[in-house]
Short mmCIF file of C-alpha atoms and ligand atoms in Angstrom, two decimals:
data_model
loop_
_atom_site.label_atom_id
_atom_site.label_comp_id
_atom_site.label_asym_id
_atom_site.label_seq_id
_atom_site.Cartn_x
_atom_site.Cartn_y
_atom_site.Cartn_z
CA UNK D 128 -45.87 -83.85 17.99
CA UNK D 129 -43.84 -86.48 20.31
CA UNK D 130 -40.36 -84.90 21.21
CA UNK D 131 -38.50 -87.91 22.75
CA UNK D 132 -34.68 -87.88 24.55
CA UNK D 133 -34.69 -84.31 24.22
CA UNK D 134 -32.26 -82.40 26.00
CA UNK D 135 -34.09 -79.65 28.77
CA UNK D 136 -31.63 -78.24 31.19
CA UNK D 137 -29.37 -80.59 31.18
CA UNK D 138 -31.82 -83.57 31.58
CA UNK D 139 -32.90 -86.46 29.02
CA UNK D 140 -36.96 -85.45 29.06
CA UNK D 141 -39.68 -86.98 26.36
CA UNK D 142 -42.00 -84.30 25.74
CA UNK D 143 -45.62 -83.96 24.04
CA UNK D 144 -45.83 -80.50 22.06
CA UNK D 145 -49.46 -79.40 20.74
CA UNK D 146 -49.29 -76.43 18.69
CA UNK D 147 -46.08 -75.37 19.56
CA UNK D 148 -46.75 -75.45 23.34
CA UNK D 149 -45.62 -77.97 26.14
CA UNK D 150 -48.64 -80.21 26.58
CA UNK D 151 -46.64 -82.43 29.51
CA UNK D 152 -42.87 -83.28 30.46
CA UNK D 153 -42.16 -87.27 30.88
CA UNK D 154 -38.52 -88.41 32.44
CA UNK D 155 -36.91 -90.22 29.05
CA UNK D 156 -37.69 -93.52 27.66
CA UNK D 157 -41.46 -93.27 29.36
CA UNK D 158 -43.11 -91.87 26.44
CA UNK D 159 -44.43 -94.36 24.05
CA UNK D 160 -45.70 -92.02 21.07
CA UNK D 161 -49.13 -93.05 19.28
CA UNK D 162 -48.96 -94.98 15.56
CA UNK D 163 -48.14 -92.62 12.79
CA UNK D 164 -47.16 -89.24 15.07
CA UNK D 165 -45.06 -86.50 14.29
CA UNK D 166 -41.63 -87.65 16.45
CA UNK D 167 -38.33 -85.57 17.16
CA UNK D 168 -35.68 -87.45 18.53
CA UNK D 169 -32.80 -86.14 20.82
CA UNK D 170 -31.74 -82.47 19.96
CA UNK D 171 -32.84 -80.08 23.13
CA UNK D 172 -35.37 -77.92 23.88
CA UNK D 173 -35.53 -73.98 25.46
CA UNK D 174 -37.75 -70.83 24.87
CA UNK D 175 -38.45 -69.66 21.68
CA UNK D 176 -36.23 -67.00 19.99
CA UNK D 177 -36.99 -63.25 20.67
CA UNK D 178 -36.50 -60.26 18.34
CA UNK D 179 -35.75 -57.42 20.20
CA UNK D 180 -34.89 -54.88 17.60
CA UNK D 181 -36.42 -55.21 13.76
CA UNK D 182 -38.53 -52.58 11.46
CA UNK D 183 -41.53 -54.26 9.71
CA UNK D 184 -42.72 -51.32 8.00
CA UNK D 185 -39.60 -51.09 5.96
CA UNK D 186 -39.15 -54.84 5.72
CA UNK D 187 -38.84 -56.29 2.09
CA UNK D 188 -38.28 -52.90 0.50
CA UNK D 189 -34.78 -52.65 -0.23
CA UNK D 190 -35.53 -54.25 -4.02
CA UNK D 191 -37.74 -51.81 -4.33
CA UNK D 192 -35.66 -49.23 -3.59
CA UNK D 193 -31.98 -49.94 -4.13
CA UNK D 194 -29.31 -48.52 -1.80
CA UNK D 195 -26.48 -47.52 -4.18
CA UNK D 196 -24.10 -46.01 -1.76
CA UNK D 197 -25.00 -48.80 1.16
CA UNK D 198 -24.58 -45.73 3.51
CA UNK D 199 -27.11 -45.29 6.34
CA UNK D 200 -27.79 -41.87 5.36
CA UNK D 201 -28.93 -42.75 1.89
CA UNK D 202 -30.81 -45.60 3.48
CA UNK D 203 -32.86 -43.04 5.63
CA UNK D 204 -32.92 -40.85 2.33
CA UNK D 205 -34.76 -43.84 0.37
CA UNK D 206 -37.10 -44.71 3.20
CA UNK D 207 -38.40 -41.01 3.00
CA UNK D 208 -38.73 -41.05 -0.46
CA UNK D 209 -40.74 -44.57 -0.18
CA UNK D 210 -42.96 -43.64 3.15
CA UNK D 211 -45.24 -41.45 1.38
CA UNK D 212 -46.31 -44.06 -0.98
CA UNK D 213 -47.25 -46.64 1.84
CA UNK D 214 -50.75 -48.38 1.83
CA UNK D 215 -51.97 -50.70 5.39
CA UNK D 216 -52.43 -53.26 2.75
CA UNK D 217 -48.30 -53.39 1.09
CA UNK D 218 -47.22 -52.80 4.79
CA UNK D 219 -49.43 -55.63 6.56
CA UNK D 220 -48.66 -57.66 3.69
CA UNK D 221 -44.69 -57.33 3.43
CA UNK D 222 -44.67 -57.24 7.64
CA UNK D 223 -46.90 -60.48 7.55
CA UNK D 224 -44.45 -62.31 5.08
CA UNK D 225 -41.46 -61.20 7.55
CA UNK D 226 -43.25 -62.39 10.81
CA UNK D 227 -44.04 -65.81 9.24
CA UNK D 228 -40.30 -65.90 8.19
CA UNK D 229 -39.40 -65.42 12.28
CA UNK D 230 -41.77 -68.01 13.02
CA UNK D 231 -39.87 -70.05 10.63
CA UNK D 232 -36.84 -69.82 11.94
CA UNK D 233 -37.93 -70.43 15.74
CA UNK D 234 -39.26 -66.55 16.76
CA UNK D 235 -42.39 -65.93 18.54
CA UNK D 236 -42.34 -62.83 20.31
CA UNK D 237 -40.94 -59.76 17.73
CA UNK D 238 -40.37 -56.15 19.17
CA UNK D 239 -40.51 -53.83 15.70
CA UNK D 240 -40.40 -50.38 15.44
CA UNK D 241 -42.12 -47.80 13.07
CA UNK D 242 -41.78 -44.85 11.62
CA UNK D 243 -43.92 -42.06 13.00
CA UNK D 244 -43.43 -40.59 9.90
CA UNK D 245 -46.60 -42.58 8.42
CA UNK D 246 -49.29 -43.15 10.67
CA UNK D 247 -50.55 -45.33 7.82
CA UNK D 248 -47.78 -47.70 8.83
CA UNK D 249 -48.33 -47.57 12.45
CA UNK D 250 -51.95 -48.43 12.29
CA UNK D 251 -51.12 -50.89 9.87
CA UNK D 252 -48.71 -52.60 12.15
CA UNK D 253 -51.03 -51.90 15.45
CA UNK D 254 -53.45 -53.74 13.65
CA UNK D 255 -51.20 -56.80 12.73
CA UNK D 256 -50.23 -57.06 16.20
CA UNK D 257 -54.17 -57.89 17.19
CA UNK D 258 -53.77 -60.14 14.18
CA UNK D 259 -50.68 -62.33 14.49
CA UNK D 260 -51.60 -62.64 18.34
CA UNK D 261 -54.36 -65.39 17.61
CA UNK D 262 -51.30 -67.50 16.12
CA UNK D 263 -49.18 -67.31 19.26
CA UNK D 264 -47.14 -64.69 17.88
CA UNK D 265 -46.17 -61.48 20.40
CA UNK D 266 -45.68 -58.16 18.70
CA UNK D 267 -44.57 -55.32 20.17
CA UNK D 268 -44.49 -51.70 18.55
CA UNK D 269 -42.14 -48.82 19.07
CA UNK D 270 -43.38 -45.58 17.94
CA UNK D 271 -39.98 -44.49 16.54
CA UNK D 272 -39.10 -40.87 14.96
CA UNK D 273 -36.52 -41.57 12.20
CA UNK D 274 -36.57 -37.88 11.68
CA UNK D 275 -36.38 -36.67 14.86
CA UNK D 276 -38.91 -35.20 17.00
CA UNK D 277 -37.44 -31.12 17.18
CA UNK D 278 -36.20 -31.25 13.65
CA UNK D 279 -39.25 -30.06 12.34
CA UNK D 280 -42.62 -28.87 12.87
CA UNK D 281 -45.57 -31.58 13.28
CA UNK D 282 -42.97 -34.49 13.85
CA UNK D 283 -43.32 -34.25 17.82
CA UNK D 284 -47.22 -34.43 17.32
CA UNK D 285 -47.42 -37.30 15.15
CA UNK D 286 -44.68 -39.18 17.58
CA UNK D 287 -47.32 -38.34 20.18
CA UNK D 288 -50.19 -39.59 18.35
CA UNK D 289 -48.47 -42.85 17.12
CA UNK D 290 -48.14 -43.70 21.24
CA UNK D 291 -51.62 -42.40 21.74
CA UNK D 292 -53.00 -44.75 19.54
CA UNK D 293 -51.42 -47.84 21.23
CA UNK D 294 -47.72 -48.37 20.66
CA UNK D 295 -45.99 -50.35 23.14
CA UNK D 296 -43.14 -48.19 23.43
CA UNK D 297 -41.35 -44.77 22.64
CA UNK D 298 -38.78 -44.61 20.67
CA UNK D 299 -36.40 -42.01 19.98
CA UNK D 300 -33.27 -41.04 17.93
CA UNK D 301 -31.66 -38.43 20.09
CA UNK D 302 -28.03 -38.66 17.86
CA UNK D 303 -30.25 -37.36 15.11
CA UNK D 304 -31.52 -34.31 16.98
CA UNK D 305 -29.94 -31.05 15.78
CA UNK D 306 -27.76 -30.52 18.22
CA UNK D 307 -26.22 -32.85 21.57
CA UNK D 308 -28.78 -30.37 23.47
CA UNK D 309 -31.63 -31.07 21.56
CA UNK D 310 -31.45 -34.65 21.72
CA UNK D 311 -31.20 -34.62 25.31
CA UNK D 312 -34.40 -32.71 24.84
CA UNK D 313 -35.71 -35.37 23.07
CA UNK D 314 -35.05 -37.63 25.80
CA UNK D 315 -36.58 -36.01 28.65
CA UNK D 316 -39.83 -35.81 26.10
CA UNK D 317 -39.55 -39.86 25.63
CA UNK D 318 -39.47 -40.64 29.11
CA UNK D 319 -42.19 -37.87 30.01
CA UNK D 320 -44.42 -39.53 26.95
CA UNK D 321 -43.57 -43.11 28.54
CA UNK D 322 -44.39 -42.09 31.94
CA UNK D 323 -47.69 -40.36 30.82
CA UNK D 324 -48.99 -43.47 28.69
CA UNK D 325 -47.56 -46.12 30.93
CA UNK D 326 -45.37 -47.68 27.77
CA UNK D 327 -41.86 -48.69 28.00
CA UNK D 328 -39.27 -47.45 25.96
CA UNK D 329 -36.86 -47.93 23.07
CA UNK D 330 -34.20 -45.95 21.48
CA UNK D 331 -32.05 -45.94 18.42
CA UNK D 332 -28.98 -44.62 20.51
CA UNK D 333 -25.59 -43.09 19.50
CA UNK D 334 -26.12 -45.15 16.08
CA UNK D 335 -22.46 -43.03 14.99
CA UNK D 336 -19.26 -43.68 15.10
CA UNK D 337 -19.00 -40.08 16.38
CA UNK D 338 -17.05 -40.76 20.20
CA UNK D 339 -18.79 -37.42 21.44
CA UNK D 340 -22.36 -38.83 20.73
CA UNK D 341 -22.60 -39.64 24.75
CA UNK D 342 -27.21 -40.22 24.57
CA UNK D 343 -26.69 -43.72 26.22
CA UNK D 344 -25.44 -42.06 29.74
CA UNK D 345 -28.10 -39.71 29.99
CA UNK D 346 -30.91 -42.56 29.31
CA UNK D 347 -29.46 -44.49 31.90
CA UNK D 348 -29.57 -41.65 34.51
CA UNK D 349 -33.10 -40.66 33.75
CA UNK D 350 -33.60 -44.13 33.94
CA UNK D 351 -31.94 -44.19 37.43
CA UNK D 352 -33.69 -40.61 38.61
CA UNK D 353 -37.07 -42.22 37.39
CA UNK D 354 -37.12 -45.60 38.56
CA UNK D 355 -37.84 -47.01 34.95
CA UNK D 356 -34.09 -49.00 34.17
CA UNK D 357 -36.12 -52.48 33.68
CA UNK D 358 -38.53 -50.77 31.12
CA UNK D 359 -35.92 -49.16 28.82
CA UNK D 360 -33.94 -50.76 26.43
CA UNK D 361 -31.26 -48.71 23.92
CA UNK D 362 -30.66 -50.33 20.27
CA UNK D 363 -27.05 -49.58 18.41
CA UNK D 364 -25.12 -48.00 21.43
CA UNK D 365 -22.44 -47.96 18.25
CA UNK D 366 -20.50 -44.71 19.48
CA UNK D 367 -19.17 -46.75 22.74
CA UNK D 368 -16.97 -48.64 20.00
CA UNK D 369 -15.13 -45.18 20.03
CA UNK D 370 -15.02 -43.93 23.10
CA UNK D 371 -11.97 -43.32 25.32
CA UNK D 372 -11.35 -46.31 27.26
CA UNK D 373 -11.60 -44.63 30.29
CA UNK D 374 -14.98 -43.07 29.59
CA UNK D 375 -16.42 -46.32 28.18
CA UNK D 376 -15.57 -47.72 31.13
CA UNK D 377 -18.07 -45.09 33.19
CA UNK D 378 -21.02 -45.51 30.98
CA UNK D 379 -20.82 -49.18 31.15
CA UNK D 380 -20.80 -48.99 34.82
CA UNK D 381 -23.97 -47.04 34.26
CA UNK D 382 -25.88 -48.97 31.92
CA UNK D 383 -25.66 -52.23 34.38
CA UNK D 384 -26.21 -49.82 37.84
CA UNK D 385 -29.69 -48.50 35.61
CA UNK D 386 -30.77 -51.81 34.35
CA UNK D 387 -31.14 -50.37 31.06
CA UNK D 388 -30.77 -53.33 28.31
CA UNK D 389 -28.42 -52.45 25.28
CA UNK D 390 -29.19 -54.46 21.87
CA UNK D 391 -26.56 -54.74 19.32
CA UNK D 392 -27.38 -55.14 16.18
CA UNK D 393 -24.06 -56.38 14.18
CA UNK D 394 -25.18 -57.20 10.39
CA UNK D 395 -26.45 -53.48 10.12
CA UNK D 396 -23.57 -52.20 12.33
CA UNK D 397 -20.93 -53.36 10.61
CA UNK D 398 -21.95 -52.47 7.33
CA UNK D 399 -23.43 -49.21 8.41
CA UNK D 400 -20.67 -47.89 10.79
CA UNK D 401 -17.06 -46.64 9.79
CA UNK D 402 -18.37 -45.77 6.59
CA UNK D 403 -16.58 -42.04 7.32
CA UNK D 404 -13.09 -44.12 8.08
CA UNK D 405 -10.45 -45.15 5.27
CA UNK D 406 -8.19 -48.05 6.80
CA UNK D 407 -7.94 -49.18 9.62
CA UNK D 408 -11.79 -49.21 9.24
CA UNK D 409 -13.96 -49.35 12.70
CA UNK D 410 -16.37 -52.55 13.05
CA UNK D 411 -18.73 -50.06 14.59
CA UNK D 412 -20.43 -52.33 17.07
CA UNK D 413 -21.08 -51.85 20.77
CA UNK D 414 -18.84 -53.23 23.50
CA UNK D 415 -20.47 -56.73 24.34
CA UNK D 416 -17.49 -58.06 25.78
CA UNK D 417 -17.51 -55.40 28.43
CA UNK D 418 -21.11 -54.80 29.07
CA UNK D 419 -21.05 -58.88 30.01
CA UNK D 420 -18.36 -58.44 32.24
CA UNK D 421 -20.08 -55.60 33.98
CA UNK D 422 -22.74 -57.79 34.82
CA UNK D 423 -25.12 -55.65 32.01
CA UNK D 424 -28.39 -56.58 30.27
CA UNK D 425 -27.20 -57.01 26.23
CA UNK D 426 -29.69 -58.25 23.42
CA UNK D 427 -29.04 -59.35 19.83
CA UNK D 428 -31.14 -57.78 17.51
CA UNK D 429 -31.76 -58.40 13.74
CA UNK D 430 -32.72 -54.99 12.68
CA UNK D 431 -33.14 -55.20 8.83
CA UNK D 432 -34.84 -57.79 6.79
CA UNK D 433 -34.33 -57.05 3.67
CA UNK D 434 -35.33 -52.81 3.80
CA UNK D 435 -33.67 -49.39 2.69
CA UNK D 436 -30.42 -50.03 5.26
CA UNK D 437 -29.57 -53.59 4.59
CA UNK D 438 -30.66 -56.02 1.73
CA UNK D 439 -29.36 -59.31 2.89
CA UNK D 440 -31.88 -60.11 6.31
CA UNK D 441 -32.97 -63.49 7.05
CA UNK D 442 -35.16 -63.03 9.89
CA UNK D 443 -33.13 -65.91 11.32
CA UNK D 444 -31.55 -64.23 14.49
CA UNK D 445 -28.72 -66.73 14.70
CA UNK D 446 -27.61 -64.68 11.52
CA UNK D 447 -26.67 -61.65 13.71
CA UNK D 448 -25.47 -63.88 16.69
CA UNK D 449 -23.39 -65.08 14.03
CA UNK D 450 -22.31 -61.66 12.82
CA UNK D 451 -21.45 -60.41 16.46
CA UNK D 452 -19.47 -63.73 17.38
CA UNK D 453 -17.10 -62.41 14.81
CA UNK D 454 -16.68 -58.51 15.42
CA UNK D 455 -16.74 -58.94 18.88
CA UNK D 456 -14.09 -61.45 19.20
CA UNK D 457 -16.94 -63.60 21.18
CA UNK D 458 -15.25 -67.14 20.17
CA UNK D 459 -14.39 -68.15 23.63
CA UNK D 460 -16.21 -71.37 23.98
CA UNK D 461 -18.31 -69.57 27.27
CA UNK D 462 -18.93 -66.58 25.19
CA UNK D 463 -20.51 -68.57 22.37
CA UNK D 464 -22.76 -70.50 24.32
CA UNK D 465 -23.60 -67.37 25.62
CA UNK D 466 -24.48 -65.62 22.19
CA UNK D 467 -26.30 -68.31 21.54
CA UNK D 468 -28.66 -68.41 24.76
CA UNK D 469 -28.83 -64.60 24.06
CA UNK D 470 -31.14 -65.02 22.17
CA UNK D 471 -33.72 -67.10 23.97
CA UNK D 472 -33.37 -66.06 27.72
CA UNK D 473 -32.10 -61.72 27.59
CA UNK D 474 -33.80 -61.25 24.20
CA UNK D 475 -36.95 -61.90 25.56
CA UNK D 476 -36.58 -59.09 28.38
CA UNK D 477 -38.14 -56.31 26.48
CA UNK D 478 -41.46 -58.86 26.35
CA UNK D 479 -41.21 -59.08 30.24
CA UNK D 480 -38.71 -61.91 30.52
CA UNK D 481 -38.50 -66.05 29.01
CA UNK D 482 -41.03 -68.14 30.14
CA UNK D 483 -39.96 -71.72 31.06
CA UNK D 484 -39.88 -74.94 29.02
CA UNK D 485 -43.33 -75.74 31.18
CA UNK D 486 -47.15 -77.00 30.46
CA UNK D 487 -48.80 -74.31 28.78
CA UNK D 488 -45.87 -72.46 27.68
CA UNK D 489 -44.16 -72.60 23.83
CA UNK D 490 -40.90 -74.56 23.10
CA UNK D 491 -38.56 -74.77 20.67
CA UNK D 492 -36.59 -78.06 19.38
CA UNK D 493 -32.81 -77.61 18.02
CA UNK D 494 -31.84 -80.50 16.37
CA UNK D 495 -28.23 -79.86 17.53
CA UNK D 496 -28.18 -80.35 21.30
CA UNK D 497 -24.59 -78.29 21.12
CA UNK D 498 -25.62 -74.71 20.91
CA UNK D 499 -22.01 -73.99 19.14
CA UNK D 500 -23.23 -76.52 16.43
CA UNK D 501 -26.51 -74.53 15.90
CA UNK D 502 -24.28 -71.44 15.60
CA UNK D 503 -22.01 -73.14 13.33
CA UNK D 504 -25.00 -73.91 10.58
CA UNK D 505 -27.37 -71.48 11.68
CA UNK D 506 -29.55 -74.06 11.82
CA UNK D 507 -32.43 -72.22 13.70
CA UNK D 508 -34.81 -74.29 15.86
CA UNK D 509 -38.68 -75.52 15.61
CA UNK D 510 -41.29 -73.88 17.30
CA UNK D 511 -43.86 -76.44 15.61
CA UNK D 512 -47.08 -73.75 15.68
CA UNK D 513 -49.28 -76.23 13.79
CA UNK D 514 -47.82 -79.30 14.55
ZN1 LIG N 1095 -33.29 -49.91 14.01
#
């Protein structure tokens, strides 16, 4: 594969791609390609896509399992119902289909949580991480409670076991604790866990529209206290749509002082949140605008590809950059561009950080060399695996 008057940084470059890495990096017009080879012209090249936020063992499900209501809670009401039922084989399989669909549309590295509810699932998707790994594909796993961790007896233990056996990182869902106490329990437990295994961590945070649902600020302070902001990354952060202004304004302060990385996840967000409001009707999304301006870490997460919470996934990320260009009144030219580079330089921070457009390292090709454009259609880029 000959890439030729591609766009890298700025620069005209022609490029030679092998397997959807960077073989070598010529100025333009010095490349003469070979009779008969594979040839992109113009367009520009960056870093893959990353998925910092999706749930593979769920993925593909939501035919299976309808979600009349479209409410989270029912969503979280199905999943239980389904988890039971789960085989390694249906959840490789379904996760498989959804990581080829990311590849697809320009994703390589893929950050999922699972359910600690099933260990079946969580050696299932240990396993495909080992697997997809030979194909250039990164997975990471989050060993994630959906239930809880002090709601009931034996859900701590298995949350324990799932990180034991090799997650990545724990997960928590501290909102979903009985009380605010308990889930602040919960968190001293997850960074304890993290700390003891060496893992990062990941949690579904303040997913509520609830204003008093106030997780993210003690994450970010035991993040601070423990030295551990550049391993920790909180997913929804949907109650700071609500808070006072003046109190926002504190915990966003925080989050960029602890380093701690906040992913929004809008097409589940929006449909998820305000579902308790009657009109005006909340958009239930974190405060991008304002973590940017702070100088804060934000990723753009997909969340649902087709599973219990949200039928209409992709797997195509610039879906949800799409989604949060909208509901976050992001349509400043700057802030575009931004949304759109999102998602292949701060999404990749969970996995360590982007590597450059280099020798040795993958690349993607966007037709469009206007990022806006890309937006505009969607039109995801190449990352050429087997070409
Ligand atoms: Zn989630």
């Amino acid at each position: 594969m000959f890439l030729v008057g591609t766009e890298l940084d700025g620069t005209l470059v022609d490029m030679e791609v092998a397997r959807g890495k960077v073989v070598a990096i010529h100025p333009a017009g010095s490349l003469v390609p070979p009779e008969g080879a594979v040839i992109r012209r113009g367009g520009r090249v960056t870093a893959p896509l990353a998925e910092p936020h999706v749930h593979l063992d769920a993925t593909l499900l939501g035919a299976r399992s309808p979600n009349r209501s479209g409410t989270l809670r029912e969503g979280i009401a199905n999943w239980a119902r389904l988890r039971p039922g789960l085989t390694k084989e249906d959840v490789r399989e379904r996760a498989m289909m959804t990581v080829e669909a990311y590849v697809a549309h320009g994703t390589t590295r893929i950050r999922t949580h699972v359910d600690t509810g099933s260990l079946v699932a969580v050696e299932a998707l240990l396993a495909l991480r080992d697997e997809v790994a030979a194909t250039g594909v990164e997975l990471q796993v989050v060993a994630f409670p959906q239930e809880g961790i002090l709601r009931a007896p034996g859900r701590r233990e298995a949350w324990e076991e799932a990180v034991r056996l090799g997650c990545d990182a724990v997960g928590a869902i501290p909102h979903f604790e009985r009380t605010q106490a308990e889930g602040t329990d919960s968190l001293r437990l997850t960074f304890d866990l993290a700390e003891r295994y060496d893992r990062r961590i990941d949690v579904h945070c303040d997913e509520t529209d609830d204003p008093h649902s106030r997780h993210l600020e003690t994450i970010c302070a035991l993040a601070l206290d423990r030295g551990m902001g550049d391993r920790v990354v909180c997913g929804h952060c949907t109650a700071m749509h609500s808070y006072e202004n003046p109190h926002a304004a504190k915990v966003i302060e925080l989050v960029a002082e602890s380093g701690v990385q906040v992913v929004a996840n809008p097409l589940d967000n929006v449909v998820l949140q305000g579902r308790y409001d009657s009109y005006p009707r909340r958009r239930g999304l974190t405060r991008v605008d304002q973590l940017w301006d702070a100088g804060a870490l934000v990723g753009i997460g997909h969340d649902s590809v087709q599973d219990p919470w949200y039928r209409l996934g992709t797997a195509n990320l610039l879906d949800a950059a799409y989604m949060l260009v909208h509901l976050g009144h992001l349509t400043s030219e700057e802030q575009m561009h931004r949304a759109v580079r999102t998602l292949h330089d701060q999404n990749h921070r969970p996995f360590g950080g982007a590597l450059p457009v280099a020798p040795g390292n993958p690349v993607a090709w966007w037709a469009d060399t206007d990022p806006v454009e890309s937006l505009r259609k969607r039109a995801a880029p190449e990352v050429m695996a087997h070409a």
